XYZ file of C-alpha atoms in Angstrom:
332
model
C 26.856 18.622 -9.805
C 25.157 19.412 -7.310
C 21.893 16.936 -8.724
C 24.094 14.064 -8.044
C 25.313 14.991 -4.177
C 21.482 15.408 -3.665
C 20.522 12.028 -5.796
C 23.401 10.143 -3.110
C 22.255 11.923 -0.236
C 18.454 10.729 -0.862
C 19.776 7.513 -1.916
C 21.530 6.860 1.215
C 18.451 7.696 3.315
C 16.500 5.508 1.071
C 18.761 2.704 1.861
C 18.812 3.115 5.458
C 15.024 3.391 5.867
C 14.476 -0.033 3.881
C 17.620 -1.581 6.757
C 15.777 -0.004 9.513
C 12.132 -0.982 8.519
C 13.357 -4.761 7.734
C 15.375 -5.036 10.278
C 12.633 -4.608 12.622
C 10.400 -7.131 10.794
C 12.736 -9.533 11.187
C 12.925 -9.452 14.821
C 9.011 -8.843 15.632
C 7.668 -11.705 14.267
C 10.543 -13.794 16.640
C 9.167 -12.260 19.777
C 5.683 -13.993 18.802
C 4.776 -17.186 21.763
C 4.368 -19.950 18.550
C 7.022 -21.262 16.526
C 6.139 -21.938 12.755
C 8.173 -25.283 13.189
C 6.478 -26.794 16.357
C 3.252 -25.396 14.455
C 4.379 -27.396 11.601
C 5.146 -30.470 13.342
C 1.861 -30.166 14.952
C -0.215 -30.498 11.963
C 2.083 -33.511 10.253
C 1.279 -35.223 13.586
C -2.040 -34.967 13.264
C -2.505 -36.489 10.339
C -0.072 -39.084 10.266
C 0.212 -39.863 13.870
C 2.727 -40.858 15.774
C 6.564 -40.771 14.340
C 9.435 -42.148 15.475
C 11.458 -39.754 18.011
C 14.813 -39.785 15.792
C 12.270 -38.952 11.931
C 10.997 -36.186 14.058
C 13.933 -34.555 15.029
C 15.523 -34.845 11.433
C 12.501 -33.157 10.388
C 12.502 -30.466 12.877
C 15.924 -29.549 12.427
C 14.892 -29.593 7.809
C 12.118 -27.476 8.809
C 14.234 -24.697 11.056
C 17.027 -24.881 8.509
C 13.942 -24.209 5.593
C 12.246 -21.445 7.656
C 15.750 -19.491 8.578
C 15.718 -20.207 12.092
C 18.588 -22.466 12.395
C 21.770 -20.828 14.455
C 22.277 -17.853 16.481
C 19.793 -15.224 16.119
C 23.055 -12.900 14.389
C 23.532 -15.874 11.658
C 19.579 -15.908 11.262
C 19.708 -11.999 10.425
C 22.401 -12.256 8.015
C 21.335 -14.779 6.204
C 17.750 -13.599 5.645
C 19.655 -9.954 4.435
C 21.440 -11.717 1.622
C 18.408 -13.891 0.904
C 15.090 -11.896 1.878
C 16.476 -8.511 1.122
C 18.704 -8.798 -1.818
C 17.609 -12.081 -3.330
C 13.861 -11.835 -2.198
C 13.665 -15.351 -1.467
C 11.673 -15.928 1.826
C 11.924 -19.594 2.047
C 9.079 -21.891 1.841
C 5.267 -20.763 3.428
C 4.227 -23.015 6.420
C 0.725 -22.191 5.009
C 1.462 -23.979 1.732
C 4.401 -26.053 2.504
C 6.861 -26.618 0.288
C 5.680 -23.547 -2.122
C 8.225 -20.715 -1.871
C 6.304 -17.734 0.331
C 7.414 -15.500 -2.715
C 5.492 -17.507 -5.501
C 2.605 -17.397 -3.272
C 2.768 -13.123 -3.225
C 3.751 -12.892 -6.731
C -0.088 -14.860 -7.384
C -1.424 -12.610 -4.657
C -0.091 -9.615 -5.342
C -1.618 -8.656 -8.989
C -5.021 -8.535 -7.799
C -3.915 -5.975 -4.946
C -2.166 -4.049 -7.357
C -5.072 -3.492 -9.519
C -7.468 -2.910 -6.963
C -5.598 -0.475 -4.611
C -3.837 1.448 -7.443
C -6.817 2.256 -9.722
C -8.637 3.346 -6.537
C -6.075 5.259 -5.191
C -4.899 6.996 -8.229
C -8.390 7.794 -9.401
C -9.415 9.127 -5.907
C -5.960 11.417 -6.112
C -7.431 12.860 -9.343
C -10.658 13.114 -8.648
C -9.947 14.541 -4.856
C -7.276 17.081 -5.882
C -9.818 18.680 -8.813
C -12.811 18.960 -6.435
C -10.500 20.042 -3.331
C -9.113 23.031 -5.742
C -12.341 24.043 -6.802
C -13.240 24.045 -3.402
C -10.600 26.372 -2.412
C -10.140 28.361 -4.933
C -14.080 28.908 -5.641
C -14.326 29.141 -1.389
C -17.349 31.328 -1.599
C -19.294 29.862 -4.529
C -22.434 27.456 -2.875
C -21.104 24.142 -5.147
C -17.588 24.579 -3.126
C -18.962 24.308 0.077
C -21.266 20.978 -0.854
C -18.565 19.467 -2.355
C -16.179 19.772 0.827
C -19.270 19.677 3.294
C -19.738 16.034 1.327
C -15.967 15.225 1.662
C -16.068 16.357 5.789
C -18.702 13.835 6.036
C -17.691 10.693 4.569
C -13.835 11.054 5.106
C -14.016 9.997 9.089
C -16.057 6.721 7.956
C -13.995 3.983 8.118
C -13.436 2.137 4.663
C -14.294 -0.947 6.368
C -17.902 -0.058 7.728
C -18.104 1.743 3.854
C -17.429 -1.869 2.587
C -19.649 -3.284 4.772
C -22.788 -1.347 3.800
C -22.348 -1.962 0.532
C -21.849 -5.091 0.913
C -25.080 -5.361 2.273
C -27.124 -3.113 0.302
C -25.763 -3.823 -3.184
C -24.629 -7.755 -2.901
C -27.166 -8.830 -0.223
C -30.493 -7.151 -0.480
C -30.079 -5.911 -4.282
C -28.151 -9.193 -5.375
C -26.198 -7.724 -8.166
C -22.464 -8.452 -7.129
C -21.282 -11.630 -5.058
C -21.384 -11.273 -1.486
C -17.762 -12.870 -1.924
C -15.269 -12.578 -4.326
C -15.723 -15.296 -7.134
C -13.209 -15.283 -9.710
C -13.683 -17.895 -12.557
C -10.058 -19.739 -13.345
C -11.858 -21.559 -16.287
C -13.136 -20.311 -19.141
C -12.336 -17.847 -22.520
C -9.688 -14.980 -21.196
C -13.200 -12.842 -21.597
C -14.208 -14.576 -18.418
C -11.737 -14.357 -16.420
C -11.778 -10.258 -16.442
C -15.430 -10.428 -16.515
C -15.553 -12.130 -13.154
C -12.487 -9.722 -11.832
C -14.449 -6.598 -12.567
C -17.338 -7.751 -11.082
C -15.420 -8.700 -7.859
C -13.440 -5.989 -7.634
C -15.911 -2.897 -8.244
C -17.173 -3.075 -4.252
C -14.077 -3.242 -2.890
C -13.007 -0.275 -5.242
C -15.667 1.865 -4.567
C -15.065 1.683 -0.830
C -11.858 2.829 -1.052
C -12.432 5.220 -3.510
C -15.239 7.113 -1.412
C -13.155 7.390 1.321
C -9.689 8.182 -0.763
C -11.726 11.433 -2.090
C -12.641 12.032 0.605
C -9.395 12.849 2.414
C -7.674 14.277 -0.486
C -10.469 16.646 -0.831
C -10.082 18.243 2.540
C -6.330 18.060 2.607
C -6.284 19.921 -1.151
C -8.952 22.406 0.066
C -6.975 23.209 2.431
C -3.700 23.756 0.692
C -5.116 25.791 -1.960
C -7.301 28.705 -0.035
C -4.789 29.423 1.514
C -2.289 29.560 -1.485
C -5.463 31.731 -3.315
C -4.978 34.374 -0.500
C -1.216 35.048 -0.735
C 0.117 38.102 -2.412
C 1.304 36.633 -5.631
C -2.126 35.032 -6.220
C -3.627 38.486 -5.689
C -0.756 40.155 -8.093
C -1.583 37.964 -10.518
C -5.634 39.214 -10.419
C -4.461 42.439 -10.506
C -2.384 41.852 -13.674
C -5.689 40.498 -15.114
C -4.890 36.968 -15.820
C -7.711 34.708 -16.121
C -9.333 32.850 -13.088
C -8.455 29.451 -14.876
C -4.706 30.937 -15.650
C -4.053 31.761 -12.400
C -5.608 28.178 -10.696
C -3.668 26.315 -13.149
C -0.363 28.292 -12.996
C -0.088 29.316 -9.612
C -2.297 27.968 -7.101
C -2.709 24.923 -8.331
C 0.894 24.034 -8.730
C 1.933 25.689 -5.126
C -0.737 23.636 -3.613
C 0.319 19.998 -5.241
C 3.421 19.178 -3.649
C 2.364 17.995 -0.164
C -0.265 15.902 -2.683
C 2.692 14.523 -4.534
C 4.395 13.261 -1.486
C 1.464 11.701 0.291
C 0.563 10.004 -3.412
C 4.096 8.275 -3.742
C 3.750 6.598 0.007
C -0.252 6.005 -0.605
C 1.208 4.324 -3.782
C 4.381 2.162 -2.189
C 1.424 1.410 0.044
C -0.575 -0.729 -1.773
C 1.905 -3.762 -1.923
C 0.001 -4.094 1.745
C -3.466 -4.527 0.367
C -5.911 -2.949 2.076
C -6.556 -5.635 4.880
C -10.246 -5.106 6.214
C -11.385 -4.849 3.042
C -10.069 -7.610 1.144
C -11.145 -9.680 4.560
C -14.596 -8.635 4.083
C -14.525 -9.480 0.012
C -12.677 -12.222 0.423
C -10.531 -10.620 -2.274
C -7.508 -12.661 -3.260
C -5.012 -9.501 -2.188
C -2.125 -9.680 -0.171
C -4.055 -7.632 2.478
C -5.935 -11.127 3.142
C -2.534 -12.898 2.884
C -0.658 -10.961 5.733
C -3.689 -12.048 7.947
C -3.835 -15.719 6.888
C 0.216 -14.890 7.756
C -0.219 -13.832 11.069
C -2.983 -16.171 12.251
C -0.775 -18.938 11.363
C 2.751 -17.718 12.575
C 4.284 -18.173 8.917
C 7.267 -16.414 9.105
C 8.623 -16.313 6.155
C 5.499 -15.081 4.155
C 4.849 -12.363 7.136
C 8.769 -10.951 6.298
C 7.755 -11.098 2.470
C 4.911 -8.737 2.336
C 6.182 -6.486 4.992
C 9.531 -6.216 3.130
C 8.282 -5.584 -0.608
C 6.025 -2.947 1.093
C 8.901 -1.148 2.706
C 10.762 -0.994 -0.254
C 7.845 -0.293 -2.611
C 7.273 2.716 -0.040
C 10.644 3.816 0.002
C 11.293 3.947 -3.659
C 8.470 5.199 -3.789
C 9.219 8.566 -1.666
C 12.578 8.602 -3.524
C 11.011 9.027 -6.874
C 8.579 11.699 -5.219
C 11.721 13.953 -4.174
C 13.648 13.737 -7.471
C 10.500 14.928 -9.524
C 9.724 18.040 -6.944
C 11.832 20.478 -9.206
C 9.715 19.527 -12.482
C 6.769 20.375 -10.607
C 7.547 23.082 -9.107
C 10.465 25.159 -10.627
C 11.441 26.689 -6.852
C 12.757 23.794 -5.687
C 16.455 23.442 -6.905
C 18.411 20.002 -6.121
C 20.596 21.866 -3.484
């Protein structure tokens, strides 16, 4: 009974978070000075010349309906909640009219998930392992060296690391392409090989900075936990250092890291915008940048709505699995 009460409250919080988030992203693009319908009409006129005023007005009304801009602001909002939030139907994309925005997002999303999920999970595992050792054995020279390397790497913006990797390994050494080139023709093996080659440098740039952060945060928590009385008592009982590290220090230090991982995993749906732009990687981050530059309301709403739902869901799952990680926590 306690679990279902806890689950109901968390589910209500999850729904409220999504509702508030999508409300903000609905109204903010409508504050932009540009109008996507007028932008679209301008592009059509530049290609086909002057249009009949009646045809232009008819086209304008049709586009406003398709882009969800017909009616009052309240009517637009209700329509967006029904179509966009509940059915993930965001209408046509301005950039690739009349292709639906959801169809374009589904094309870009797998690339972002492959790149960001791999780098995020690997950075979390490696960083927490090194951070645990650095905090639990903080007096050893190797721990101090690892911590020093992490402190040096973490403050560097990931797009700076991306630029350095691109200059060294793509421009000077020529081991990788300067810009992402994915072979769509040929065999499946050719496609996978080109995709992996194009993803190596972006993944390394994200991995280095991510690992640095996880090392620093885990080292801080594990060193604090290692000084607790229950850890000293475990040593007095004669338990091995490995047993103390795994069962006492690690399990008491990992909770905050699990929450941060959940939020990071939800955030991968945004893509790493700067890294994807630098390497011309066909991910959601690049898509969001293009949508903002071209005032593509539907694409912006689609990308950010998916991100809000993903982050909120990941956080909900993390809250529900806490008792599996730390038995001291109960659903009460």
